[in-house]
């Protein structure tokens, strides 16, 4: 009974991921940063609002690229590529994104790989080790831990369910 209950919980998490991916497909507008949020950040960080706005715009552009898949991506590398101060960048990510820089980068990686697994069936054929390397993770174990932390399910469970769903349709 315990195993069956755990399987139901896992499947519910999987269904939530799929519904999020489907809802993102139907979205057409990009979320804008409200001016009030920028002002609140500016007060708490002692960074002027132009700098915050610029950094947030650069982060938005960065999120749309796939540069976060680079293995060497970390705070200093990201700050250099965005041409900004690492302290400012770290504080803005902490305040605006609600995560530290490593969790933010891992979240972007996991989100993108789940999209690829969902939309591109060829990715489901790859081994977890290759997917981890493709995403820029140091090892399969780190990838699996980050995937589970971000989605609530393991990569192998997610891939298996996608494969089952594909066969059923």
CSV table of N, CA and C in Angstrom, one decimal:
chain,number,residue,atom,x,y,z
A,1,UNK,N,0.8,-1.2,0.0
A,1,UNK,CA,0.0,0.0,0.0
A,1,UNK,C,0.9,1.3,0.0
A,2,UNK,N,1.9,1.2,0.8
A,2,UNK,CA,2.8,2.4,0.8
A,2,UNK,C,3.5,2.7,-0.5
A,3,UNK,N,3.9,1.6,-1.2
A,3,UNK,CA,4.5,1.7,-2.5
A,3,UNK,C,3.5,2.4,-3.5
A,4,UNK,N,2.2,1.9,-3.5
A,4,UNK,CA,1.2,2.4,-4.4
A,4,UNK,C,0.9,3.9,-4.1
A,5,UNK,N,0.9,4.2,-2.8
A,5,UNK,CA,0.6,5.6,-2.4
A,5,UNK,C,1.8,6.5,-2.9
A,6,UNK,N,3.0,6.0,-2.8
A,6,UNK,CA,4.2,6.8,-3.3
A,6,UNK,C,4.1,6.9,-4.8
A,7,UNK,N,3.7,5.9,-5.5
A,7,UNK,CA,3.5,6.0,-6.9
A,7,UNK,C,2.5,7.0,-7.4
A,8,UNK,N,1.4,7.1,-6.6
A,8,UNK,CA,0.4,8.1,-6.9
A,8,UNK,C,0.9,9.5,-6.7
A,9,UNK,N,1.7,9.7,-5.6
A,9,UNK,CA,2.3,11.0,-5.4
A,9,UNK,C,3.2,11.4,-6.5
A,10,UNK,N,4.1,10.4,-6.9
A,10,UNK,CA,5.0,10.7,-7.9
A,10,UNK,C,4.3,11.0,-9.2
A,11,UNK,N,3.3,10.3,-9.5
A,11,UNK,CA,2.5,10.5,-10.8
A,11,UNK,C,1.9,11.9,-10.7
A,12,UNK,N,1.4,12.3,-9.6
A,12,UNK,CA,0.7,13.6,-9.5
A,12,UNK,C,1.8,14.7,-9.7
A,13,UNK,N,3.0,14.5,-9.2
A,13,UNK,CA,4.1,15.5,-9.5
A,13,UNK,C,4.4,15.6,-11.0
A,14,UNK,N,4.5,14.4,-11.6
A,14,UNK,CA,4.7,14.3,-13.0
A,14,UNK,C,3.6,15.0,-13.8
A,15,UNK,N,2.4,14.8,-13.4
A,15,UNK,CA,1.3,15.5,-14.1
A,15,UNK,C,1.3,17.0,-14.0
A,16,UNK,N,1.8,17.5,-12.8
A,16,UNK,CA,1.9,18.9,-12.6
A,16,UNK,C,3.0,19.5,-13.5
A,17,UNK,N,4.1,18.8,-13.7
A,17,UNK,CA,5.1,19.2,-14.6
A,17,UNK,C,4.6,19.3,-16.0
A,18,UNK,N,3.9,18.3,-16.4
A,18,UNK,CA,3.3,18.3,-17.8
A,18,UNK,C,2.3,19.4,-18.0
A,19,UNK,N,1.5,19.7,-17.0
A,19,UNK,CA,0.5,20.7,-17.1
A,19,UNK,C,1.2,22.1,-17.2
A,20,UNK,N,2.3,22.3,-16.4
A,20,UNK,CA,3.1,23.5,-16.5
A,20,UNK,C,3.7,23.7,-17.9
A,21,UNK,N,4.2,22.6,-18.4
A,21,UNK,CA,4.8,22.7,-19.7
A,21,UNK,C,3.8,23.0,-20.8
A,22,UNK,N,2.6,22.5,-20.7
A,22,UNK,CA,1.5,22.7,-21.6
A,22,UNK,C,1.0,24.2,-21.5
A,23,UNK,N,0.9,24.7,-20.3
A,23,UNK,CA,0.5,26.1,-20.1
A,23,UNK,C,1.5,27.1,-20.6
A,24,UNK,N,2.8,26.7,-20.5
A,24,UNK,CA,3.8,27.6,-21.0
A,24,UNK,C,3.8,27.7,-22.5
A,25,UNK,N,3.4,26.6,-23.2
A,25,UNK,CA,3.3,26.6,-24.6
A,25,UNK,C,2.2,27.5,-25.1
A,26,UNK,N,1.1,27.6,-24.3
A,26,UNK,CA,0.0,28.5,-24.7
A,26,UNK,C,0.2,30.0,-24.3
A,27,UNK,N,1.2,30.2,-23.5
A,27,UNK,CA,1.5,31.6,-23.1
A,27,UNK,C,2.1,32.4,-24.3
A,28,UNK,N,1.6,33.6,-24.5
A,28,UNK,CA,2.2,34.4,-25.6
A,28,UNK,C,2.9,35.6,-25.1
A,29,UNK,N,2.5,36.1,-23.9
A,29,UNK,CA,3.2,37.3,-23.5
A,29,UNK,C,4.3,37.0,-22.5
A,30,UNK,N,5.3,37.8,-22.5
A,30,UNK,CA,6.4,37.7,-21.5
A,30,UNK,C,6.0,38.4,-20.3
A,31,UNK,N,6.3,37.8,-19.1
A,31,UNK,CA,6.0,38.5,-17.9
A,31,UNK,C,6.9,39.7,-17.7
A,32,UNK,N,6.3,40.8,-17.4
A,32,UNK,CA,7.0,42.1,-17.3
A,32,UNK,C,7.3,42.3,-15.8
A,33,UNK,N,8.4,43.0,-15.5
A,33,UNK,CA,8.8,43.3,-14.1
A,33,UNK,C,8.0,44.5,-13.7
A,34,UNK,N,7.2,44.4,-12.7
A,34,UNK,CA,6.4,45.6,-12.3
A,34,UNK,C,7.4,46.7,-11.7
A,35,UNK,N,7.1,47.9,-12.0
A,35,UNK,CA,7.9,49.0,-11.5
A,35,UNK,C,8.0,49.0,-10.0
A,36,UNK,N,6.9,48.7,-9.3
A,36,UNK,CA,7.0,48.7,-7.9
A,36,UNK,C,8.0,47.7,-7.4
A,37,UNK,N,8.1,46.5,-8.0
A,37,UNK,CA,9.1,45.5,-7.6
A,37,UNK,C,10.5,46.0,-7.7
A,38,UNK,N,10.7,46.8,-8.8
A,38,UNK,CA,12.0,47.3,-9.0
A,38,UNK,C,12.3,48.3,-7.9
A,39,UNK,N,11.4,49.2,-7.6
A,39,UNK,CA,11.6,50.1,-6.5
A,39,UNK,C,11.8,49.5,-5.2
A,40,UNK,N,11.1,48.4,-4.9
A,40,UNK,CA,11.3,47.7,-3.6
A,40,UNK,C,12.7,47.1,-3.6
A,41,UNK,N,13.1,46.5,-4.7
A,41,UNK,CA,14.5,46.0,-4.8
A,41,UNK,C,15.5,47.0,-4.6
A,42,UNK,N,15.3,48.2,-5.2
A,42,UNK,CA,16.2,49.3,-5.1
A,42,UNK,C,16.4,49.7,-3.7
A,43,UNK,N,15.3,49.8,-2.9
A,43,UNK,CA,15.4,50.2,-1.5
A,43,UNK,C,16.2,49.2,-0.7
A,44,UNK,N,15.9,47.9,-0.9
A,44,UNK,CA,16.5,46.9,0.0
A,44,UNK,C,17.9,46.6,-0.4
A,45,UNK,N,18.3,46.9,-1.6
A,45,UNK,CA,19.7,46.5,-2.1
A,45,UNK,C,20.6,47.7,-2.2
A,46,UNK,N,20.1,48.9,-2.0
A,46,UNK,CA,20.9,50.1,-2.2
A,46,UNK,C,21.6,50.2,-3.6
A,47,UNK,N,20.8,49.7,-4.6
A,47,UNK,CA,21.3,49.8,-6.0
A,47,UNK,C,20.2,50.6,-6.7
A,48,UNK,N,20.7,51.6,-7.5
A,48,UNK,CA,19.8,52.4,-8.2
A,48,UNK,C,18.9,51.6,-9.2
A,49,UNK,N,17.7,52.2,-9.4
A,49,UNK,CA,16.7,51.5,-10.2
A,49,UNK,C,17.1,51.2,-11.6
A,50,UNK,N,17.9,52.1,-12.2
A,50,UNK,CA,18.4,51.9,-13.6
A,50,UNK,C,19.3,50.6,-13.6
A,51,UNK,N,20.1,50.5,-12.7
A,51,UNK,CA,21.0,49.3,-12.6
A,51,UNK,C,20.2,48.0,-12.4
A,52,UNK,N,19.2,48.1,-11.5
A,52,UNK,CA,18.4,46.9,-11.3
A,52,UNK,C,17.7,46.5,-12.6
A,53,UNK,N,17.1,47.5,-13.2
A,53,UNK,CA,16.3,47.3,-14.4
A,53,UNK,C,17.2,46.7,-15.5
A,54,UNK,N,18.4,47.3,-15.7
A,54,UNK,CA,19.3,46.8,-16.7
A,54,UNK,C,19.7,45.3,-16.4
A,55,UNK,N,20.1,45.0,-15.2
A,55,UNK,CA,20.5,43.7,-14.8
A,55,UNK,C,19.3,42.7,-15.0
A,56,UNK,N,18.1,43.1,-14.7
A,56,UNK,CA,17.0,42.2,-14.8
A,56,UNK,C,16.7,42.0,-16.3
A,57,UNK,N,16.9,43.0,-17.1
A,57,UNK,CA,16.7,42.8,-18.6
A,57,UNK,C,17.7,41.9,-19.2
A,58,UNK,N,19.0,42.0,-18.7
A,58,UNK,CA,20.1,41.1,-19.1
A,58,UNK,C,19.8,39.7,-18.7
A,59,UNK,N,19.3,39.5,-17.5
A,59,UNK,CA,18.9,38.2,-17.0
A,59,UNK,C,17.8,37.6,-17.8
A,60,UNK,N,16.9,38.4,-18.2
A,60,UNK,CA,15.8,37.9,-19.0
A,60,UNK,C,16.3,37.4,-20.4
A,61,UNK,N,17.2,38.2,-20.9
A,61,UNK,CA,17.8,37.8,-22.2
A,61,UNK,C,18.6,36.5,-22.0
A,62,UNK,N,19.4,36.4,-20.9
A,62,UNK,CA,20.2,35.3,-20.6
A,62,UNK,C,19.3,34.0,-20.5
A,63,UNK,N,18.1,34.1,-19.8
A,63,UNK,CA,17.2,33.0,-19.6
A,63,UNK,C,16.7,32.5,-20.9
A,64,UNK,N,16.6,33.4,-21.9
A,64,UNK,CA,16.0,32.9,-23.2
A,64,UNK,C,17.1,32.3,-24.1
A,65,UNK,N,18.4,32.5,-23.8
A,65,UNK,CA,19.5,31.9,-24.5
A,65,UNK,C,19.7,30.5,-23.8
A,66,UNK,N,20.6,29.7,-24.3
A,66,UNK,CA,20.9,28.5,-23.6
A,66,UNK,C,22.3,28.5,-23.1
A,67,UNK,N,22.8,29.7,-22.7
A,67,UNK,CA,24.1,29.9,-22.2
A,67,UNK,C,24.3,29.3,-20.8
A,68,UNK,N,23.2,29.1,-20.1
A,68,UNK,CA,23.3,28.5,-18.8
A,68,UNK,C,23.6,27.0,-18.8
A,69,UNK,N,23.7,26.4,-20.0
A,69,UNK,CA,24.1,25.0,-20.2
A,69,UNK,C,25.6,24.9,-20.1
A,70,UNK,N,26.3,26.0,-20.2
A,70,UNK,CA,27.8,25.9,-20.1
A,70,UNK,C,28.2,25.4,-18.7
A,71,UNK,N,29.2,24.4,-18.7
A,71,UNK,CA,29.7,23.8,-17.5
A,71,UNK,C,30.3,24.9,-16.6
A,72,UNK,N,31.0,25.8,-17.2
A,72,UNK,CA,31.8,26.8,-16.4
A,72,UNK,C,30.9,27.9,-15.9
A,73,UNK,N,29.6,27.9,-16.1
A,73,UNK,CA,28.7,28.9,-15.7
A,73,UNK,C,28.6,29.0,-14.1
A,74,UNK,N,29.0,30.1,-13.6
A,74,UNK,CA,28.8,30.3,-12.1
A,74,UNK,C,28.6,31.8,-12.0
A,75,UNK,N,28.6,32.3,-10.7
A,75,UNK,CA,28.4,33.7,-10.5
A,75,UNK,C,29.3,34.7,-11.2
A,76,UNK,N,30.6,34.4,-11.1
A,76,UNK,CA,31.6,35.3,-11.7
A,76,UNK,C,31.5,35.2,-13.2
A,77,UNK,N,31.4,34.0,-13.8
A,77,UNK,CA,31.2,33.9,-15.2
A,77,UNK,C,30.0,34.6,-15.7
A,78,UNK,N,28.9,34.5,-15.0
A,78,UNK,CA,27.7,35.1,-15.4
A,78,UNK,C,27.8,36.6,-15.3
A,79,UNK,N,28.4,37.1,-14.2
A,79,UNK,CA,28.6,38.5,-14.0
A,79,UNK,C,29.4,39.1,-15.2
A,80,UNK,N,30.5,38.4,-15.5
A,80,UNK,CA,31.3,38.9,-16.6
A,80,UNK,C,30.6,38.9,-17.9
A,81,UNK,N,29.8,37.9,-18.2
A,81,UNK,CA,29.1,37.8,-19.5
A,81,UNK,C,28.0,38.9,-19.5
A,82,UNK,N,27.4,39.2,-18.4
A,82,UNK,CA,26.4,40.3,-18.4
A,82,UNK,C,27.0,41.7,-18.1
A,83,UNK,N,28.3,41.7,-18.0
A,83,UNK,CA,29.0,43.0,-17.8
A,83,UNK,C,28.5,43.7,-16.6
A,84,UNK,N,28.5,43.0,-15.4
A,84,UNK,CA,27.9,43.6,-14.2
A,84,UNK,C,28.7,43.2,-13.0
A,85,UNK,N,28.4,43.8,-11.9
A,85,UNK,CA,29.1,43.5,-10.6
A,85,UNK,C,28.5,42.2,-10.0
A,86,UNK,N,29.4,41.2,-9.6
A,86,UNK,CA,28.9,40.0,-9.1
A,86,UNK,C,28.0,40.1,-7.8
A,87,UNK,N,28.4,41.1,-7.0
A,87,UNK,CA,27.6,41.3,-5.8
A,87,UNK,C,26.2,41.8,-6.1
A,88,UNK,N,26.1,42.8,-7.0
A,88,UNK,CA,24.8,43.3,-7.4
A,88,UNK,C,24.0,42.1,-8.1
A,89,UNK,N,24.6,41.4,-8.9
A,89,UNK,CA,23.9,40.3,-9.6
A,89,UNK,C,23.4,39.3,-8.6
A,90,UNK,N,24.3,38.9,-7.7
A,90,UNK,CA,23.9,37.9,-6.7
A,90,UNK,C,22.7,38.4,-5.8
A,91,UNK,N,22.8,39.6,-5.4
A,91,UNK,CA,21.7,40.2,-4.6
A,91,UNK,C,20.4,40.3,-5.4
A,92,UNK,N,20.5,40.7,-6.6
A,92,UNK,CA,19.2,40.8,-7.4
A,92,UNK,C,18.6,39.4,-7.7
A,93,UNK,N,19.5,38.4,-8.0
A,93,UNK,CA,18.9,37.1,-8.1
A,93,UNK,C,18.3,36.6,-6.8
A,94,UNK,N,19.0,36.8,-5.7
A,94,UNK,CA,18.4,36.4,-4.4
A,94,UNK,C,17.1,37.1,-4.2
A,95,UNK,N,17.0,38.4,-4.4
A,95,UNK,CA,15.8,39.1,-4.1
A,95,UNK,C,14.7,38.9,-5.1
A,96,UNK,N,15.0,39.0,-6.4
A,96,UNK,CA,14.0,38.9,-7.4
A,96,UNK,C,13.6,37.5,-7.8
A,97,UNK,N,14.6,36.6,-7.9
A,97,UNK,CA,14.3,35.2,-8.3
A,97,UNK,C,14.0,34.3,-7.1
A,98,UNK,N,14.4,34.8,-5.9
A,98,UNK,CA,14.1,34.0,-4.7
A,98,UNK,C,15.0,32.8,-4.5
A,99,UNK,N,16.2,32.8,-5.2
A,99,UNK,CA,17.1,31.7,-5.1
A,99,UNK,C,18.5,32.2,-5.1
A,100,UNK,N,19.5,31.4,-4.6
A,100,UNK,CA,20.8,31.8,-4.8
A,100,UNK,C,21.3,31.5,-6.2
A,101,UNK,N,22.4,31.9,-6.6
A,101,UNK,CA,22.8,31.8,-8.0
A,101,UNK,C,22.9,30.4,-8.5
A,102,UNK,N,23.5,29.5,-7.7
A,102,UNK,CA,23.6,28.1,-8.1
A,102,UNK,C,22.2,27.5,-8.3
A,103,UNK,N,21.3,27.7,-7.4
A,103,UNK,CA,19.9,27.1,-7.5
A,103,UNK,C,19.2,27.8,-8.7
A,104,UNK,N,19.5,29.0,-9.0
A,104,UNK,CA,18.9,29.7,-10.1
A,104,UNK,C,19.4,29.1,-11.4
A,105,UNK,N,20.7,28.9,-11.5
A,105,UNK,CA,21.2,28.3,-12.8
A,105,UNK,C,20.7,26.8,-12.9
A,106,UNK,N,20.7,26.1,-11.8
A,106,UNK,CA,20.3,24.7,-11.9
A,106,UNK,C,18.8,24.6,-12.3
A,107,UNK,N,18.0,25.6,-11.7
A,107,UNK,CA,16.6,25.6,-12.1
A,107,UNK,C,16.4,25.9,-13.6
A,108,UNK,N,17.2,26.8,-14.1
A,108,UNK,CA,17.1,27.1,-15.6
A,108,UNK,C,17.4,25.9,-16.4
A,109,UNK,N,18.5,25.2,-16.0
A,109,UNK,CA,18.9,24.0,-16.7
A,109,UNK,C,17.8,22.9,-16.6
A,110,UNK,N,17.3,22.6,-15.5
A,110,UNK,CA,16.3,21.6,-15.3
A,110,UNK,C,15.0,21.9,-16.0
A,111,UNK,N,14.6,23.2,-15.9
A,111,UNK,CA,13.4,23.6,-16.6
A,111,UNK,C,13.6,23.4,-18.2
A,112,UNK,N,14.7,23.8,-18.7
A,112,UNK,CA,14.9,23.6,-20.1
A,112,UNK,C,15.0,22.2,-20.6
A,113,UNK,N,15.7,21.3,-19.7
A,113,UNK,CA,15.8,19.9,-20.1
A,113,UNK,C,14.4,19.2,-20.1
A,114,UNK,N,13.6,19.6,-19.1
A,114,UNK,CA,12.2,19.0,-19.1
A,114,UNK,C,11.4,19.4,-20.3
A,115,UNK,N,11.6,20.7,-20.7
A,115,UNK,CA,11.0,21.1,-22.0
A,115,UNK,C,11.4,20.3,-23.2
A,116,UNK,N,12.7,20.1,-23.3
A,116,UNK,CA,13.3,19.3,-24.4
A,116,UNK,C,12.8,17.9,-24.3
A,117,UNK,N,12.8,17.3,-23.1
A,117,UNK,CA,12.3,15.9,-23.0
A,117,UNK,C,10.9,15.8,-23.4
A,118,UNK,N,10.1,16.8,-23.1
A,118,UNK,CA,8.7,16.8,-23.4
A,118,UNK,C,8.4,17.0,-24.9
A,119,UNK,N,9.1,18.0,-25.5
A,119,UNK,CA,8.9,18.4,-26.9
A,119,UNK,C,9.7,17.6,-27.9
A,120,UNK,N,10.8,17.1,-27.6
A,120,UNK,CA,11.7,16.4,-28.5
A,120,UNK,C,11.9,15.0,-28.0
A,121,UNK,N,11.2,14.0,-28.6
A,121,UNK,CA,11.3,12.6,-28.2
A,121,UNK,C,12.7,12.0,-28.3
A,122,UNK,N,13.5,12.6,-29.2
A,122,UNK,CA,14.9,12.0,-29.3
A,122,UNK,C,15.7,12.1,-28.0
A,123,UNK,N,15.4,13.2,-27.2
A,123,UNK,CA,16.1,13.3,-25.9
A,123,UNK,C,15.8,12.2,-24.9
A,124,UNK,N,14.6,11.6,-25.1
A,124,UNK,CA,14.2,10.5,-24.2
A,124,UNK,C,15.0,9.3,-24.4
A,125,UNK,N,15.7,9.2,-25.6
A,125,UNK,CA,16.5,8.0,-25.9
A,125,UNK,C,17.9,8.1,-25.3
A,126,UNK,N,18.3,9.3,-24.8
A,126,UNK,CA,19.7,9.5,-24.3
A,126,UNK,C,19.8,9.0,-22.9
A,127,UNK,N,20.9,8.6,-22.5
A,127,UNK,CA,21.2,8.2,-21.1
A,127,UNK,C,21.2,9.4,-20.2
A,128,UNK,N,20.9,9.2,-18.9
A,128,UNK,CA,20.9,10.3,-17.9
A,128,UNK,C,22.3,11.0,-17.9
A,129,UNK,N,23.3,10.2,-18.0
A,129,UNK,CA,24.7,10.8,-18.0
A,129,UNK,C,24.9,11.8,-19.1
A,130,UNK,N,24.4,11.5,-20.3
A,130,UNK,CA,24.5,12.4,-21.5
A,130,UNK,C,23.6,13.7,-21.2
A,131,UNK,N,22.4,13.5,-20.7
A,131,UNK,CA,21.5,14.6,-20.4
A,131,UNK,C,22.2,15.5,-19.3
A,132,UNK,N,22.8,14.9,-18.4
A,132,UNK,CA,23.5,15.7,-17.3
A,132,UNK,C,24.6,16.5,-17.9
A,133,UNK,N,25.4,15.9,-18.8
A,133,UNK,CA,26.5,16.6,-19.5
A,133,UNK,C,26.0,17.7,-20.4
A,134,UNK,N,24.9,17.4,-21.1
A,134,UNK,CA,24.3,18.4,-22.0
A,134,UNK,C,23.9,19.6,-21.3
A,135,UNK,N,23.3,19.4,-20.1
A,135,UNK,CA,22.8,20.5,-19.3
A,135,UNK,C,24.0,21.3,-18.6
A,136,UNK,N,25.1,20.8,-18.5
A,136,UNK,CA,26.2,21.5,-17.9
A,136,UNK,C,26.5,21.0,-16.4
A,137,UNK,N,25.9,19.9,-16.0
A,137,UNK,CA,26.1,19.4,-14.7
A,137,UNK,C,27.4,18.6,-14.6
A,138,UNK,N,28.1,18.6,-13.5
A,138,UNK,CA,29.4,18.0,-13.3
A,138,UNK,C,29.2,16.5,-13.4
A,139,UNK,N,28.1,15.9,-12.9
A,139,UNK,CA,28.0,14.5,-12.9
A,139,UNK,C,26.5,14.1,-13.0
A,140,UNK,N,26.3,12.8,-13.2
A,140,UNK,CA,24.9,12.3,-13.3
A,140,UNK,C,24.2,12.5,-12.0
A,141,UNK,N,24.9,12.2,-10.9
A,141,UNK,CA,24.3,12.3,-9.5
A,141,UNK,C,23.9,13.7,-9.2
A,142,UNK,N,24.7,14.7,-9.5
A,142,UNK,CA,24.3,16.1,-9.2
A,142,UNK,C,23.1,16.5,-10.1
A,143,UNK,N,23.1,16.0,-11.3
A,143,UNK,CA,21.9,16.3,-12.2
A,143,UNK,C,20.7,15.7,-11.6
A,144,UNK,N,20.7,14.4,-11.2
A,144,UNK,CA,19.6,13.7,-10.7
A,144,UNK,C,19.1,14.4,-9.4
A,145,UNK,N,20.0,14.8,-8.6
A,145,UNK,CA,19.6,15.5,-7.3
A,145,UNK,C,18.9,16.8,-7.6
A,146,UNK,N,19.5,17.6,-8.5
A,146,UNK,CA,18.9,18.9,-8.9
A,146,UNK,C,17.5,18.7,-9.6
A,147,UNK,N,17.4,17.7,-10.4
A,147,UNK,CA,16.2,17.4,-11.1
A,147,UNK,C,15.1,17.0,-10.1
A,148,UNK,N,15.4,16.2,-9.2
A,148,UNK,CA,14.5,15.8,-8.2
A,148,UNK,C,14.1,16.9,-7.3
A,149,UNK,N,15.0,17.8,-6.9
A,149,UNK,CA,14.8,18.9,-6.1
A,149,UNK,C,13.8,19.9,-6.8
A,150,UNK,N,14.1,20.1,-8.1
A,150,UNK,CA,13.3,21.1,-8.9
A,150,UNK,C,11.9,20.6,-9.2
A,151,UNK,N,11.8,19.3,-9.6
A,151,UNK,CA,10.5,18.7,-10.1
A,151,UNK,C,9.8,17.8,-9.1
A,152,UNK,N,10.5,17.2,-8.2
A,152,UNK,CA,9.9,16.3,-7.3
A,152,UNK,C,9.9,14.9,-7.8
A,153,UNK,N,10.4,14.6,-9.0
A,153,UNK,CA,10.5,13.3,-9.5
A,153,UNK,C,11.9,13.1,-10.1
A,154,UNK,N,12.3,11.8,-10.2
A,154,UNK,CA,13.7,11.6,-10.8
A,154,UNK,C,13.6,11.7,-12.3
A,155,UNK,N,14.8,12.0,-12.9
A,155,UNK,CA,14.8,12.1,-14.4
A,155,UNK,C,14.3,10.8,-15.1
A,156,UNK,N,14.7,9.6,-14.5
A,156,UNK,CA,14.3,8.4,-15.1
A,156,UNK,C,12.8,8.2,-15.1
A,157,UNK,N,12.2,8.5,-13.9
A,157,UNK,CA,10.7,8.4,-13.8
A,157,UNK,C,10.0,9.3,-14.8
A,158,UNK,N,10.5,10.5,-14.9
A,158,UNK,CA,9.9,11.5,-15.8
A,158,UNK,C,10.0,11.0,-17.3
A,159,UNK,N,11.2,10.5,-17.7
A,159,UNK,CA,11.4,10.0,-19.0
A,159,UNK,C,10.5,8.8,-19.3
A,160,UNK,N,10.4,7.9,-18.3
A,160,UNK,CA,9.6,6.7,-18.5
A,160,UNK,C,8.1,7.0,-18.6
A,161,UNK,N,7.6,8.0,-17.8
A,161,UNK,CA,6.2,8.4,-18.0
A,161,UNK,C,5.9,9.1,-19.3
A,162,UNK,N,6.9,9.9,-19.8
A,162,UNK,CA,6.7,10.5,-21.1
A,162,UNK,C,6.6,9.5,-22.2
A,163,UNK,N,7.5,8.5,-22.1
A,163,UNK,CA,7.5,7.4,-23.0
A,163,UNK,C,6.1,6.6,-23.0
A,164,UNK,N,5.7,6.3,-21.8
A,164,UNK,CA,4.4,5.6,-21.7
A,164,UNK,C,3.2,6.5,-22.2
A,165,UNK,N,3.2,7.8,-21.9
A,165,UNK,CA,2.2,8.7,-22.4
A,165,UNK,C,2.2,8.7,-23.9
A,166,UNK,N,3.4,8.8,-24.5
A,166,UNK,CA,3.6,8.8,-26.0
A,166,UNK,C,3.0,7.6,-26.6
A,167,UNK,N,3.2,6.4,-26.0
A,167,UNK,CA,2.7,5.2,-26.6
A,167,UNK,C,1.2,5.1,-26.5
A,168,UNK,N,0.7,5.7,-25.4
A,168,UNK,CA,-0.8,5.6,-25.2
A,168,UNK,C,-1.6,6.6,-26.1
A,169,UNK,N,-0.8,7.6,-26.7
A,169,UNK,CA,-1.6,8.5,-27.6
A,169,UNK,C,-1.4,8.2,-29.1
